Coordinates of C-alpha atoms and ligand atoms in Angstrom, one line a residue:
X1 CA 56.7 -50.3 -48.9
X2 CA 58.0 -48.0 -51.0
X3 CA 60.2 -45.0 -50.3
X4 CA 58.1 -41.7 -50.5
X5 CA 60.7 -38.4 -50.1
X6 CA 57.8 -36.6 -49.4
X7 CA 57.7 -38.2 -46.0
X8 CA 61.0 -37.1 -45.3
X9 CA 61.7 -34.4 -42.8
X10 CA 59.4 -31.7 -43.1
X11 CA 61.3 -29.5 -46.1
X12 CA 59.9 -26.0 -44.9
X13 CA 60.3 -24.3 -48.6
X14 CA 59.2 -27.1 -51.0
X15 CA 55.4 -27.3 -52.5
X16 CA 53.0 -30.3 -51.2
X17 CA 53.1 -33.6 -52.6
X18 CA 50.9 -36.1 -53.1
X19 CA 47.9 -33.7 -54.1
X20 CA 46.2 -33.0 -56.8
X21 CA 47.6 -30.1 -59.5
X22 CA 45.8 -27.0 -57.6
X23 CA 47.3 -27.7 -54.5
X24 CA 50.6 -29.0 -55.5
X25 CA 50.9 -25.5 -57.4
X26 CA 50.7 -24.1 -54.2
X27 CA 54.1 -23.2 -52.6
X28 CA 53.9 -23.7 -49.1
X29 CA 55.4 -21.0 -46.4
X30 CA 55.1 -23.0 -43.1
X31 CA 55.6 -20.0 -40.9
X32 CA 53.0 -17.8 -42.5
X33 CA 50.6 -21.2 -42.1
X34 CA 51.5 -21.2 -38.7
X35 CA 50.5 -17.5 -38.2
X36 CA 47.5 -18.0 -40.0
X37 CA 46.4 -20.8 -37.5
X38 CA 47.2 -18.6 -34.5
X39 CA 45.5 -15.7 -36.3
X40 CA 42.5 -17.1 -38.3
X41 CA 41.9 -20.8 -37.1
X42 CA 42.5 -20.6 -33.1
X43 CA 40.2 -17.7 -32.3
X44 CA 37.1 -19.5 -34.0
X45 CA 37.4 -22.6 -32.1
X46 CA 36.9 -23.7 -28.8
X47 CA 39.6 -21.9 -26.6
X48 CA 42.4 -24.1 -26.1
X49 CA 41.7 -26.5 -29.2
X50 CA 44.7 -25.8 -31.0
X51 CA 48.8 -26.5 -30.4
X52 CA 51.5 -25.5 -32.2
X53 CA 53.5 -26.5 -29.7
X54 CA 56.4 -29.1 -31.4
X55 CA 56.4 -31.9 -28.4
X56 CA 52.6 -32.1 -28.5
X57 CA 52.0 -32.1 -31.7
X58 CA 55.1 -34.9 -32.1
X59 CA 53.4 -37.0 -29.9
X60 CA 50.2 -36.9 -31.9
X61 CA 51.7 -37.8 -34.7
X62 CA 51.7 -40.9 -35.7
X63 CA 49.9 -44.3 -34.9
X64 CA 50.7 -47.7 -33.9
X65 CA 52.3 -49.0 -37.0
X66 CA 56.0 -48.9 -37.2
X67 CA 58.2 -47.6 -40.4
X68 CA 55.4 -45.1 -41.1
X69 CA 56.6 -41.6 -41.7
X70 CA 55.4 -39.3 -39.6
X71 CA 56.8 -35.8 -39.7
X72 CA 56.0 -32.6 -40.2
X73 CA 52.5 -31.8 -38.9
X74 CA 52.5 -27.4 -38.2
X75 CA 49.4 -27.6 -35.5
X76 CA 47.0 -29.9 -34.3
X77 CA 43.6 -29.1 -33.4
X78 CA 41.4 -31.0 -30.7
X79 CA 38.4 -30.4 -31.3
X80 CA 35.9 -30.4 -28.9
X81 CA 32.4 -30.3 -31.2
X82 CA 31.4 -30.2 -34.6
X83 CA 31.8 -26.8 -35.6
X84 CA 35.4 -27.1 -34.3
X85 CA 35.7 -29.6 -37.2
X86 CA 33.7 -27.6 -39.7
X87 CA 35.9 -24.4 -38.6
X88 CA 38.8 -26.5 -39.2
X89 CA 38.2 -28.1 -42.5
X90 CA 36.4 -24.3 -44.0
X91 CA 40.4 -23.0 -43.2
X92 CA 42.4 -26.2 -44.4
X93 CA 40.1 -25.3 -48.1
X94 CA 40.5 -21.9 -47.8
X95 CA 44.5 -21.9 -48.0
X96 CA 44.6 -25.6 -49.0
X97 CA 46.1 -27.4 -45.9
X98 CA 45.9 -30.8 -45.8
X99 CA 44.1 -32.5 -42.8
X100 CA 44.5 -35.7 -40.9
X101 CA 42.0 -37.1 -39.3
X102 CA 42.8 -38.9 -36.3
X103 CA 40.7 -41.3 -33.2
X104 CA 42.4 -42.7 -30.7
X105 CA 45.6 -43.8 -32.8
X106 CA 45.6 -47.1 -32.7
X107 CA 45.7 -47.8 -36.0
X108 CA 48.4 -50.3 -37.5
X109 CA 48.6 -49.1 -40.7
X110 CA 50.0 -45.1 -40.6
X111 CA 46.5 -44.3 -41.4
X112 CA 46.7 -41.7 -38.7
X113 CA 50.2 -39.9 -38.9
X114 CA 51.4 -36.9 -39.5
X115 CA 52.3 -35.6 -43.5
X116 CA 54.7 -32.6 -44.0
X117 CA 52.6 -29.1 -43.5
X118 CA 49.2 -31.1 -42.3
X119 CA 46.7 -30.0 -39.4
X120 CA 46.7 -32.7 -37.5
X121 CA 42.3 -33.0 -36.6
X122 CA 42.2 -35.4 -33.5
X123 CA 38.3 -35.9 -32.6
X124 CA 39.5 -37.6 -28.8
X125 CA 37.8 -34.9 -27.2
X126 CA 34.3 -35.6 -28.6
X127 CA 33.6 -38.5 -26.9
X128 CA 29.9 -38.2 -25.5
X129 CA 27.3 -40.7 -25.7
X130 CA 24.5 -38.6 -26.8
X131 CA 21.5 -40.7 -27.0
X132 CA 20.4 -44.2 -26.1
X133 CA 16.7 -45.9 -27.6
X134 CA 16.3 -49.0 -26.7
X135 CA 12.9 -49.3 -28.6
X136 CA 15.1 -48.7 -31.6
X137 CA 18.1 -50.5 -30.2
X138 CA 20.6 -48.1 -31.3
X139 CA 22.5 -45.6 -29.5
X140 CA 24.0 -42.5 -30.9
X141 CA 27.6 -41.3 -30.0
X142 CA 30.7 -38.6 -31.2
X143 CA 33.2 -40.4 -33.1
X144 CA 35.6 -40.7 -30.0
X145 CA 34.3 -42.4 -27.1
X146 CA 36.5 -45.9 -27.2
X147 CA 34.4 -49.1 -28.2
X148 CA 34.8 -50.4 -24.8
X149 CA 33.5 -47.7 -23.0
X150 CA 30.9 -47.5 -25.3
X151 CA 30.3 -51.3 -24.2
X152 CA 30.5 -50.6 -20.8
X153 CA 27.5 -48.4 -21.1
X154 CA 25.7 -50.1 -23.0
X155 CA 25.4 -53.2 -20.3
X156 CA 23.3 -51.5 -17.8
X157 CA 20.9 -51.3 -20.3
X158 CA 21.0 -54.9 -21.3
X159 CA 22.2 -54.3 -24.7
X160 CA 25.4 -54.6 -26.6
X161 CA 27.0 -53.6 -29.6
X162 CA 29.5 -56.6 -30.5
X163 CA 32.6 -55.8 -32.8
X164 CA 35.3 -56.2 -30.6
X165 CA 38.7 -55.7 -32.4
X166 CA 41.9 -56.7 -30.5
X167 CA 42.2 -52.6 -29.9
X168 CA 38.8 -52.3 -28.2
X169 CA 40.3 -50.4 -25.5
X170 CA 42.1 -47.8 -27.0
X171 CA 40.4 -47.4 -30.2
X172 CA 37.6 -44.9 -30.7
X173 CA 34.4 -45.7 -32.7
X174 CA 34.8 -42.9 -35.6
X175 CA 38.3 -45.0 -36.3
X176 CA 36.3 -48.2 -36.1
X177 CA 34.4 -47.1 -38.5
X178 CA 37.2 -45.1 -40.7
X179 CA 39.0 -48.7 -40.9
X180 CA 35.4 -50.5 -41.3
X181 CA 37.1 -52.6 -38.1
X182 CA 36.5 -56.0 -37.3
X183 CA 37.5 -58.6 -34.6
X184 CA 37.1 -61.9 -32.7
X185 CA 33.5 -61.9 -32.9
X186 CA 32.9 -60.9 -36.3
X187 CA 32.8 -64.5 -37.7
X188 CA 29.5 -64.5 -36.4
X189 CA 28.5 -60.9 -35.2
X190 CA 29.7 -58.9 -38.4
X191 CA 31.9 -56.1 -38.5
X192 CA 31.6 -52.4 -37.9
X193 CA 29.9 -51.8 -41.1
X194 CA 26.7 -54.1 -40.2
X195 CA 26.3 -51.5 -37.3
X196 CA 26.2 -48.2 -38.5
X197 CA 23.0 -47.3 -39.5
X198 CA 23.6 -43.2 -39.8
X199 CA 26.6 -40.9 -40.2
X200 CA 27.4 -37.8 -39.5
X201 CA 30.5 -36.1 -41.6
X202 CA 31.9 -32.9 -42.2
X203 CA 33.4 -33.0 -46.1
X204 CA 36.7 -30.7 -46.9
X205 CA 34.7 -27.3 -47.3
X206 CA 33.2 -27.8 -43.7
X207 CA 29.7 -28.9 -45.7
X208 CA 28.0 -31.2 -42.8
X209 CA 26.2 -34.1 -44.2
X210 CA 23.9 -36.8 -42.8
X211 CA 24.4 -40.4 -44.2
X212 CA 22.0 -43.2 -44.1
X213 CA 18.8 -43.3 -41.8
X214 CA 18.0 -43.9 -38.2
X215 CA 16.0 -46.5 -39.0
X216 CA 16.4 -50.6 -39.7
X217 CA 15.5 -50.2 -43.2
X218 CA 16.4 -47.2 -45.7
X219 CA 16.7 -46.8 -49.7
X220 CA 16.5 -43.8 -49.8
X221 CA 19.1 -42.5 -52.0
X222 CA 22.6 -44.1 -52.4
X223 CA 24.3 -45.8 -49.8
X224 CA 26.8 -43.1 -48.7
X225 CA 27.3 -43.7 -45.3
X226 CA 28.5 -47.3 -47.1
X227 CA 30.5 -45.5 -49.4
X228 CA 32.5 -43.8 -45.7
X229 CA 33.0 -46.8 -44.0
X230 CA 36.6 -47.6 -44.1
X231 CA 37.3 -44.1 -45.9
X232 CA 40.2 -44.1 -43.6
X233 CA 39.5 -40.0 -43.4
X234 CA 40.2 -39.2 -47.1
X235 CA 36.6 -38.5 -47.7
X236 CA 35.4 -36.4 -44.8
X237 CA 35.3 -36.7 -40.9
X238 CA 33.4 -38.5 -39.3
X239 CA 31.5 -36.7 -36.1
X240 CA 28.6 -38.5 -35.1
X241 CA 27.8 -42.2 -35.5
X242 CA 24.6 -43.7 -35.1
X243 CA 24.9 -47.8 -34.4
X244 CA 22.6 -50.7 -34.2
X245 CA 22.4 -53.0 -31.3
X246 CA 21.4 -56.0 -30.7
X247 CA 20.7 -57.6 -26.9
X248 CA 22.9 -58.3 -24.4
X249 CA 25.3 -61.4 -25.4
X250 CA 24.3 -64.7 -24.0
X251 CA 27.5 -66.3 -22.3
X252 CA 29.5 -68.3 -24.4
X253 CA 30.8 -72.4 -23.9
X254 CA 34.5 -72.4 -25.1
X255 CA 36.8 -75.3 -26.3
X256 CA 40.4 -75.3 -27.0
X257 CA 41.9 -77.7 -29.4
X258 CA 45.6 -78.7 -30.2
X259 CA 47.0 -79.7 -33.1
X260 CA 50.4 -81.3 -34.5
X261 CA 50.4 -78.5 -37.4
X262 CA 48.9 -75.4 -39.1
X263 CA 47.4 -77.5 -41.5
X264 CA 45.3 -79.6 -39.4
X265 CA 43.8 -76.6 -37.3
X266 CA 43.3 -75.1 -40.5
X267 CA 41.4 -78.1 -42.1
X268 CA 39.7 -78.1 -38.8
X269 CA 38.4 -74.3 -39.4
X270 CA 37.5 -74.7 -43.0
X271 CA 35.3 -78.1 -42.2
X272 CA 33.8 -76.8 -39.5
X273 CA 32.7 -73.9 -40.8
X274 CA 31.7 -76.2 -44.0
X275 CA 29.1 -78.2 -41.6
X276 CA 27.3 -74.8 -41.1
X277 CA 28.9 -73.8 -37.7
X278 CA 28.1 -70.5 -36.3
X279 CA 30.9 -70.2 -33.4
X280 CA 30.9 -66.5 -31.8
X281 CA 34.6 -67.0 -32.1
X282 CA 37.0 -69.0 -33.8
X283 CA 40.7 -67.7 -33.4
X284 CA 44.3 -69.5 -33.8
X285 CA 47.7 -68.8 -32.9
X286 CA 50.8 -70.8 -34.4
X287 CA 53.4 -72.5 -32.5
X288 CA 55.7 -69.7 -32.8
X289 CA 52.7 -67.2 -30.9
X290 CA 52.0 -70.1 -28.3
X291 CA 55.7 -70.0 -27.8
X292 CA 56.1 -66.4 -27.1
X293 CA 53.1 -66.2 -25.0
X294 CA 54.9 -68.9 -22.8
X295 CA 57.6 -66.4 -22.7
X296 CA 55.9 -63.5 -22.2
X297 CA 53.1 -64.5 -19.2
X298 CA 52.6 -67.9 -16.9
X299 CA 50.2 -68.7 -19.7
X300 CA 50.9 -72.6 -19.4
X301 CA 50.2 -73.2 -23.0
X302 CA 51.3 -76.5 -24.8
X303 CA 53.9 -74.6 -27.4
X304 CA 55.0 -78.4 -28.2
X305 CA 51.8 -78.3 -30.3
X306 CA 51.9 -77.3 -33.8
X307 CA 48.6 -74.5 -33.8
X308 CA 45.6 -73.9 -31.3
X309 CA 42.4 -73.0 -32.3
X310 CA 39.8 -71.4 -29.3
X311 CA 36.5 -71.5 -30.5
X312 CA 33.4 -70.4 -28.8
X313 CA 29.8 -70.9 -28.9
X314 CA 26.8 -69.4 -27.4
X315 CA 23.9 -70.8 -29.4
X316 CA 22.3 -67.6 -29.8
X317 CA 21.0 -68.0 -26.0
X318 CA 20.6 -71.7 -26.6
X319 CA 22.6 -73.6 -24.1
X320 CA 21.9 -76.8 -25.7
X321 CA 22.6 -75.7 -29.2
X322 CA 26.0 -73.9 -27.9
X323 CA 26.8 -77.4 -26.6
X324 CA 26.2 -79.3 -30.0
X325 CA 27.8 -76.9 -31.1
X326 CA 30.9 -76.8 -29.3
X327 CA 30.8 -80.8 -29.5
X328 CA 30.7 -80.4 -33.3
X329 CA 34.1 -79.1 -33.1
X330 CA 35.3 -81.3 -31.3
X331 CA 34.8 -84.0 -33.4
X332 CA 35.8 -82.0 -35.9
X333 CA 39.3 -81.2 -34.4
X334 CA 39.9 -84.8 -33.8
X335 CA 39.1 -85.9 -37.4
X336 CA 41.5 -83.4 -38.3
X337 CA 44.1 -85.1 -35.8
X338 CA 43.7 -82.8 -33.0
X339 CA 46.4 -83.5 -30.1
X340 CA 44.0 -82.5 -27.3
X341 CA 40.4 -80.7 -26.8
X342 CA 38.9 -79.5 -23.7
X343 CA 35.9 -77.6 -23.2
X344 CA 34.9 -74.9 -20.1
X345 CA 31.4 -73.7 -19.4
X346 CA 33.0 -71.6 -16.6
X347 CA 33.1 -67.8 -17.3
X348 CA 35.7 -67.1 -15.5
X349 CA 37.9 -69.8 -17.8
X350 CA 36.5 -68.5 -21.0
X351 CA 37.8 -64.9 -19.8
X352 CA 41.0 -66.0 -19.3
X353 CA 41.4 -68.2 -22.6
X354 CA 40.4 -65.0 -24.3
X355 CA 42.5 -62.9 -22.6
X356 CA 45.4 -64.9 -23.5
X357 CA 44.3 -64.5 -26.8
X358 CA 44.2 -61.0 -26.6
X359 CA 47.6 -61.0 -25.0
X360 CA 49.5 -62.0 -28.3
X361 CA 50.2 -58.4 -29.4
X362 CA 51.9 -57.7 -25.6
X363 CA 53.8 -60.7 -26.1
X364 CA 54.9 -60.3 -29.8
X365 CA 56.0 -56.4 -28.7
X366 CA 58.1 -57.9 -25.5
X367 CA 59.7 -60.6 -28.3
X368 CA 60.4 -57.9 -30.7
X369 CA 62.0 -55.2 -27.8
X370 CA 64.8 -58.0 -27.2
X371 CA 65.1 -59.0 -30.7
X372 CA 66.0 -55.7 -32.4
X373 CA 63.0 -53.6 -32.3
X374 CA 61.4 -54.9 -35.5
X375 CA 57.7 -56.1 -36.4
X376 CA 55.6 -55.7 -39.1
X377 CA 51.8 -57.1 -38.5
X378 CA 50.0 -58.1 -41.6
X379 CA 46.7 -58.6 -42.1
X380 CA 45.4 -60.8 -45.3
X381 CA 41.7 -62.1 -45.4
X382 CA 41.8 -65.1 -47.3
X383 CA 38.7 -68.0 -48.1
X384 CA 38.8 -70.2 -45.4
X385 CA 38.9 -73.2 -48.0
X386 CA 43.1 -71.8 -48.7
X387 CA 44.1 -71.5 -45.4
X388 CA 45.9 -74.6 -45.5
X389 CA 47.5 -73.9 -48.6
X390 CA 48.7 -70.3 -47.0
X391 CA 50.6 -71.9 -44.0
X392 CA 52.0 -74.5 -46.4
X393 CA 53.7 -71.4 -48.5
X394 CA 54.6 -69.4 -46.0
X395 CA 57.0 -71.9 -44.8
X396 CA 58.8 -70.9 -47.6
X397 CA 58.7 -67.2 -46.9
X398 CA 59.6 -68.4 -43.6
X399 CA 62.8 -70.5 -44.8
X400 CA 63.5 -68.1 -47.5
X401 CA 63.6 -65.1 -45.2
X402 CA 65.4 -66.8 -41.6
X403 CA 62.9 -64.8 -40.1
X404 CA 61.0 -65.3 -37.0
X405 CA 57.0 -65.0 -38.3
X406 CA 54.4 -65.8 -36.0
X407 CA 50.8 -66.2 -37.1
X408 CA 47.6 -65.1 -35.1
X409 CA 44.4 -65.2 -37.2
X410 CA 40.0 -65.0 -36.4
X411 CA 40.3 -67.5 -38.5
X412 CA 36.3 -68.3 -38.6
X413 CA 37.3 -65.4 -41.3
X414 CA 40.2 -66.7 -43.1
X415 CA 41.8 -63.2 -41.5
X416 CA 45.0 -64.2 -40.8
X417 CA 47.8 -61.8 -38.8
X418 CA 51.2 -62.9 -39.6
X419 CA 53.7 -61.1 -37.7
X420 CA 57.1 -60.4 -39.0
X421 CA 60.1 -59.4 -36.7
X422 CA 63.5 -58.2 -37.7
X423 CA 66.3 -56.5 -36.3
X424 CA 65.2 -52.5 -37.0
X425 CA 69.0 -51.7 -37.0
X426 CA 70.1 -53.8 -39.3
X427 CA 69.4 -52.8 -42.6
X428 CA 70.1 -56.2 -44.3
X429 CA 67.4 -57.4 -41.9
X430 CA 65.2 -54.6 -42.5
X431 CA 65.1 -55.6 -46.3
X432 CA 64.1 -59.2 -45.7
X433 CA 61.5 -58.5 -43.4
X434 CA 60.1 -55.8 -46.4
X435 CA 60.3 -58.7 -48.6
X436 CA 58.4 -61.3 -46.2
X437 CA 55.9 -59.1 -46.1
X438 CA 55.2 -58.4 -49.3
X439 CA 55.7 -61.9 -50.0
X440 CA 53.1 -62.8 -47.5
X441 CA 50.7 -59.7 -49.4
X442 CA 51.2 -61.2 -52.9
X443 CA 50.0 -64.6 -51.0
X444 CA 47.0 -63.5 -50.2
X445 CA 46.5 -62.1 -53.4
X446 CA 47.3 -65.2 -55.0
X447 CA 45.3 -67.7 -53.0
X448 CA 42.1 -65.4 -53.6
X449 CA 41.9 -62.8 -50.7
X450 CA 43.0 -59.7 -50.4
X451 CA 46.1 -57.6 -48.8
X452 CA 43.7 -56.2 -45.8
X453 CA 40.7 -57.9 -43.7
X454 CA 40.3 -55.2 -41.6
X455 CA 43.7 -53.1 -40.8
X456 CA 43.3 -51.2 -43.6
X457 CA 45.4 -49.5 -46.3
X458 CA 47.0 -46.2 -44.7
X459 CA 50.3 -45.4 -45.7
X460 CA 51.6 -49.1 -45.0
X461 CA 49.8 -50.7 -47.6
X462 CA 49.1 -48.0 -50.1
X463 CA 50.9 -49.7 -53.0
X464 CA 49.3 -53.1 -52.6
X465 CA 45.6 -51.3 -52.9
X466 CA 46.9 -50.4 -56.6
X467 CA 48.0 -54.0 -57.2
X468 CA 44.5 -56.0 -55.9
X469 CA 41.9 -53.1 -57.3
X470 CA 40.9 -53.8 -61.3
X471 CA 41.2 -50.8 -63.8
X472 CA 37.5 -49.8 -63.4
X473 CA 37.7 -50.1 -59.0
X474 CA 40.7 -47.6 -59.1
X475 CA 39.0 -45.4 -61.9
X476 CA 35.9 -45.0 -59.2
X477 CA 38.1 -44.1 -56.5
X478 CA 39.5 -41.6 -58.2
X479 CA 36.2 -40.2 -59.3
X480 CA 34.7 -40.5 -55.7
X481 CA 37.9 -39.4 -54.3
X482 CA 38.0 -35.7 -56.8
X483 CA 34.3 -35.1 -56.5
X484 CA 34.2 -35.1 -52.2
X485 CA 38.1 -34.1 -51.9
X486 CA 38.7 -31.5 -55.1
X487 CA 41.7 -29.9 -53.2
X488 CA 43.1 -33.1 -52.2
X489 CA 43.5 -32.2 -48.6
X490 CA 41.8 -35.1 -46.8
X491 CA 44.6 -37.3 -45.9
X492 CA 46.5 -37.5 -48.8
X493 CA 49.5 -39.8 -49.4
X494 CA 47.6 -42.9 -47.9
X495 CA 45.1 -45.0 -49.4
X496 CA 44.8 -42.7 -52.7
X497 CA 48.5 -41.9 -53.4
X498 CA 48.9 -44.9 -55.8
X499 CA 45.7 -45.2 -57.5
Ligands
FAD501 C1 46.9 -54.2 -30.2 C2 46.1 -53.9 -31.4 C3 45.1 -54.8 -31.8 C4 44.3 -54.4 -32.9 N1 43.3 -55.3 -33.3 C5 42.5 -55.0 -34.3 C6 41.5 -55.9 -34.7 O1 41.3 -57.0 -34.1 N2 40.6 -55.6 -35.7 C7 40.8 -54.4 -36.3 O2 40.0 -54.1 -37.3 N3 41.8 -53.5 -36.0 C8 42.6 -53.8 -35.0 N4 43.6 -52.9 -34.7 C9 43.8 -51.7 -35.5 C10 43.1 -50.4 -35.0 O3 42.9 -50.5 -33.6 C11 41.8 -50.2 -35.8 O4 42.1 -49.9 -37.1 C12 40.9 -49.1 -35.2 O5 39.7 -49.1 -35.8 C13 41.5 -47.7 -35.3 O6 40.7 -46.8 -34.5 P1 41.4 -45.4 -33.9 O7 40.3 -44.7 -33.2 O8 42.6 -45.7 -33.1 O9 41.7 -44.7 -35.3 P2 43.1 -44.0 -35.7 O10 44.2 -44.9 -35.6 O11 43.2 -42.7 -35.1 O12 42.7 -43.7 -37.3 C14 42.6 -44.8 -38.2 C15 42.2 -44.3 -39.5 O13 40.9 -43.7 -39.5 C16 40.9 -42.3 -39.7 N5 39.9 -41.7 -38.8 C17 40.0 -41.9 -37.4 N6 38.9 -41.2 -36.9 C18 38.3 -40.6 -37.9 C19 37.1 -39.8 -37.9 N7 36.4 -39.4 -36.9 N8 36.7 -39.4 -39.2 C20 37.4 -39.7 -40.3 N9 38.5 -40.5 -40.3 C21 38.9 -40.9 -39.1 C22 42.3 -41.9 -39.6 O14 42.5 -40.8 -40.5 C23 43.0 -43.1 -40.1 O15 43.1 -43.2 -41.4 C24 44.5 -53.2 -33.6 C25 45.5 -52.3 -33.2 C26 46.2 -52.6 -32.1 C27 47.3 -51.6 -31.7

C-alpha cells in the first residue's frame, strides 16, 4: 500500500488528482460544487435523492476494508432509478466531478470509498426484481437488491442462482458483478461472470447502453458486458442485470476432514480435484482460524488439528454419485494422513458446518477488536497444484513477521484468504503487517496466481495490478479505460491509478 496525499483530508483549494490532464487542469472550488448540486443536480432527481449533509455522507463513505482512505466526498446521491443515474453522471461530465459508484459496501478492497471532491452514487435504493422467466431461466433485477434476497425469491419458483460469496447478505448484485464475485460454491457453480447474460450501464456522459443478449447464446458484437464485469465502477454503472439460472440446488452430503498440517489438506485438495472431483464446495481453514472460531462461538472444533477441509457433494441430483463422491475424499484425506473424517447426510448438520464456515470473518473481527484493531484480508488465487508450496512459505512470512496470520481459503479454487492482524496503534506493527502482506501478494505472484481471486483491486491493491499485468494488458486498460472514461471521473484513484 502506498501512501497517496491525495487521500488525505479533503484539501478544499487544491485541483483533482489522479485524473487525466483535462480534469486535473481543473481547479476545484468545493463550495461552488456544492451549490451547483443543490442548484443543478438535486431538482432533476427524484426528490430527496441527494445529501449534502456531512454525517450522511461520512457514513457512506467508505467500505469494509480497513486503511482505505476515505474522505472528502461533497454529496451523495441515492438514486432511486435510472435516470437518477443518467442525471447524475450527465452533471459529474458537465463540470468534471468524479463519481463513485457504490452497492451495498461490502467490499474489502476500498473499491467503494469516498475520494476528495467525489459524488458519492449509491444504487441501494434500486433494488426491485423486475422480471422473472422461467422458460428462459433468468430473472432480471436493479443492481441493488442483495444476492440473498434475490435467492430467497428465487426459491418459490424452484430455481436458483448459485454464487454465494461469504457477503451474500449484505452485498448487492451490481457489486457482485463490479468485483466479478465469487464464493464457496464456485469450485463447481462458477462465479458471477458465468451468470450474467445482459447489462444494463450508464457510461460517464449519462449514454445508457445495453450489453450482451437475453438469450443463452449471443455473438453478436464484442463481448462488452465481459469487458464490465469486475470493472469495479471505473467504466460505467451498472443499473440493470440480467442473470442466468439454473434449477433449484439438489441438497448436498458433506464430510469434514482433519489433518496434522496445511500441507496434507492441501495435497488432499489438489489430488482430489486431480481424480476429476466435482464437490459443490471445498473450503479450509488453518489451525490458527479453527482456533479462533473456538474462541469466538461453542463451535467444538478440533484446533489441536493442523487444517480442516469441508467439502460437499451433491452429485448434480445424484444421491449415489454425491456419495462416491464424498467417499472419494475420504480416501483421499486419509492417503494424505487425514486425522479424522466424518460425513453427514443431515441438512440440518451440513447448515451448521457451513455456517461455521461462514462464521470465520465474525471470529477474526472479535480476535482482531482485542488484539489492537488490525487486519488485513488478502485474497490470492493460486493453481491448486502450489498450494502446498504456499503454506510451506508463508511460514516464513509468518516467523519473519511475529504476526498472528490465519488462513481461510475455497480452496477447490486455489483462492486462498490469509488474514493478517496487527496492532493498528502501533506503527512498528502496522509496517510489518504492510510487509506480510505484500509478502504474501508477491507469493502468489510467484507461485503462478495472481494478487486477487475475487476481492478485487480497489484502492487496496492498486499497485500490485501494475506489478502482475504485462506491458501490452496495462496498455489496453488504459485504452479501454480513455475511450469509455475520457474525463477520468469514474472512480479514479483505484484500479487505474497505477497503470
Ligand atoms: C464478511 C465478508 C465476506 C466476503 N466474502 C466474499 C467472497 O466470498 N467472495 C467475494 O467475491 N467477495 C467477498 N466479499 C467482498 C464483497 O462482499 C464483494 O466484493 C461484493 O461483490 C461487493 O458488493 P457490494 O454490493 O457490497 O459492492 P460495493 O462494496 O459497494 O462496491 C464494490 C465495487 O463495485 C463497484 N460497484 C458497486 N456497485 C456498482 C454498480 N451498480 N455499478 C458499477 N460499479 C459498482 C464499486 O465502485 C466498487 O468498486 C466479502 C466481504 C465481506 C465483508
Amino acid at each position: 500500500m502506498t501512501h497517496d496525499p491525495a487521500f488525505d483530508a479533503a484539501d478544499e483549494s487544491r485541483p483533482l488528482d489522479h485524473a487525466p490532464p483535462e480534469l486535473a487542469q481543473v481547479p476545484v472550488d468545493l463550495d461552488r460544487l456544492r451549490h451547483l448540486v443543490e442548484t443543478d443536480l438535486a431538482p432533476t432527481l427524484t426528490a430527496g435523492a441527494v445529501t449534502l449533509d456531512p454525517d450522511i455522507v461520512a457514513t457512506y463513505s467508505s467500505d469494509q476494508a480497513l486503511f482505505c482512505p476515505a474522505a472528502g466526498a461533497v454529496a451523495l446521491v441515492r438514486a432511486a432509478c435510472v435516470e437518477d443515474v443518467q442525471a447524475t453522471m450527465r452533471f459529474a461530465t458537465t463540470h468534471r466531478v468524479p463519481v463513485v459508484p457504490q452497492g451495498a459496501r461490502s467490499g474489502i478492497s476500498g473499491g467503494a470509498n469516498a475520494i476528495p471532491g467525489c459524488l458519492l452514487l449509491s444504487v441501494e435504493r434500486m433494488a426491485r426484481i423486475l422480471s422473472i422467466d422461467p422458460g428462459e431461466r433468468t430473472v432480471t433485477v436493479e443492481p441493488g437488491i442483495l444476492n440473498q434476497d434475490l435467492k430467497d425469491a428465487l426459491r418459490e419458483h424452484g430455481l436458483a442462482y448459485p454464487p454465494d460469496p461469504g457477503s451474500v447478505a449484505i452485498s448487492s448484485i451490481g457489486g457482485n458483478v463490479a468485483t466479478n464475485a465469487g464464493g464457496l460454491c464456485c469450485v463447481k457453480y462458477g462465479v458471477t461472470k458465468d451468470y450474467v447474460r445482459r447489462l444494463e450501464v450508464v457510461l460517464a456522459d449519462g449514454t445508457r447502453a445495453t450489453l450482451g443478449t437475453g438469450t443463452a447464446k449471443g455473438v453478436a458484437g464484442l463481448d462488452l458486458r465481459g469487458l464490465f464485469v469486475g470493472s469495479e465502477g471505473t467504466l460505467g454503472v451498472i443499473v440493470e442485470v440480467t442473470l442466468r439460472l439454473v434449477p433449484a440446488l439438489p441438497p448436498p452430503l458433506t464430510a469434514v476432514a482433519t489433518f496434522p498440517d496445511e500441507r496434507a489438506a492441501a495435497a488432499t485438495v489438489s489430488d482430489f480435484m486431480a481424480a476429476g472431483a466435482q464437490p459443490s464446495m471445498l473450503e479450509s481453514l488453518d489451525a490458527v482460524s479453527l482456533r479462533l472460531l473456538n474462541e469466538f462461538g461453542d463451535f467444538g472444533l478440533d484446533d489441536a488439528a493442523g487444517a480442516m477441509l469441508l467439502v460437499q457433494s451433491d452429485g448434480s441430483g445424484n444421491a449415489d454419485a454425491a456419495l462416491a463422491e464424498v467417499e472419494a475424499f475420504t480416501a483421499c484425506a486419509q492417503t494424505n494422513g487425514a486425522l479424522d473424517v466424518g460425513l453427514s447426510d443431515d441438512a440440518a448438520d451440513s447448515e451448521a458446518l457451513v455456517a461455521t464456515r461462514r462464521m470465520a470473518q465474525p471470529a477474526y473481527e472479535r480476535y482482531a477488536q482485542r488484539h489492537g484493531g488490525g487486519q488485513l484480508l488478502d485474497d490470492i488465487c493460486l493453481p491448486r497444484t502450489r498450494m502446498a508450496e504456499f503454506y510451506e512459505r508463508l511460514a516464513q512470512v509468518r516467523a519473519t513477521s511475529g504476526l498472528t496470520i490465519a488462513v481461510v481459503a475455497h480452496a477447490g479454487d486455489g483462492n486462498i484468504h490469509p488474514s493478517v492482524f496487527f496492532d493498528a496503534g502501533d506503527p512498528a506493527d502496522v509496517a510489518r503487517a504492510e510487509r506480510a502482506f505484500e509478502e504474501i501478494m508477491q507469493l502468489g505472484l510467484e507461485l503462478g496466481g495472481t494478487i486477487t481471486g475475487e476481492h478485487g483491486v480497489g484502492f487496496l491493491k492498486r499497485a500490485w495490478l501494475a506489478r502482475e499485468l504485462d506491458e501490452g494488458s496495462k496498455h489496453i486498460h488504459r485504452v479501454v479505460k480513455h475511450a469509455l472514461d475520457p474525463l477520468g471521473i469514474l472512480n479514479p484513484g483505484k484500479m487505474f491509478a497505477e497503470l
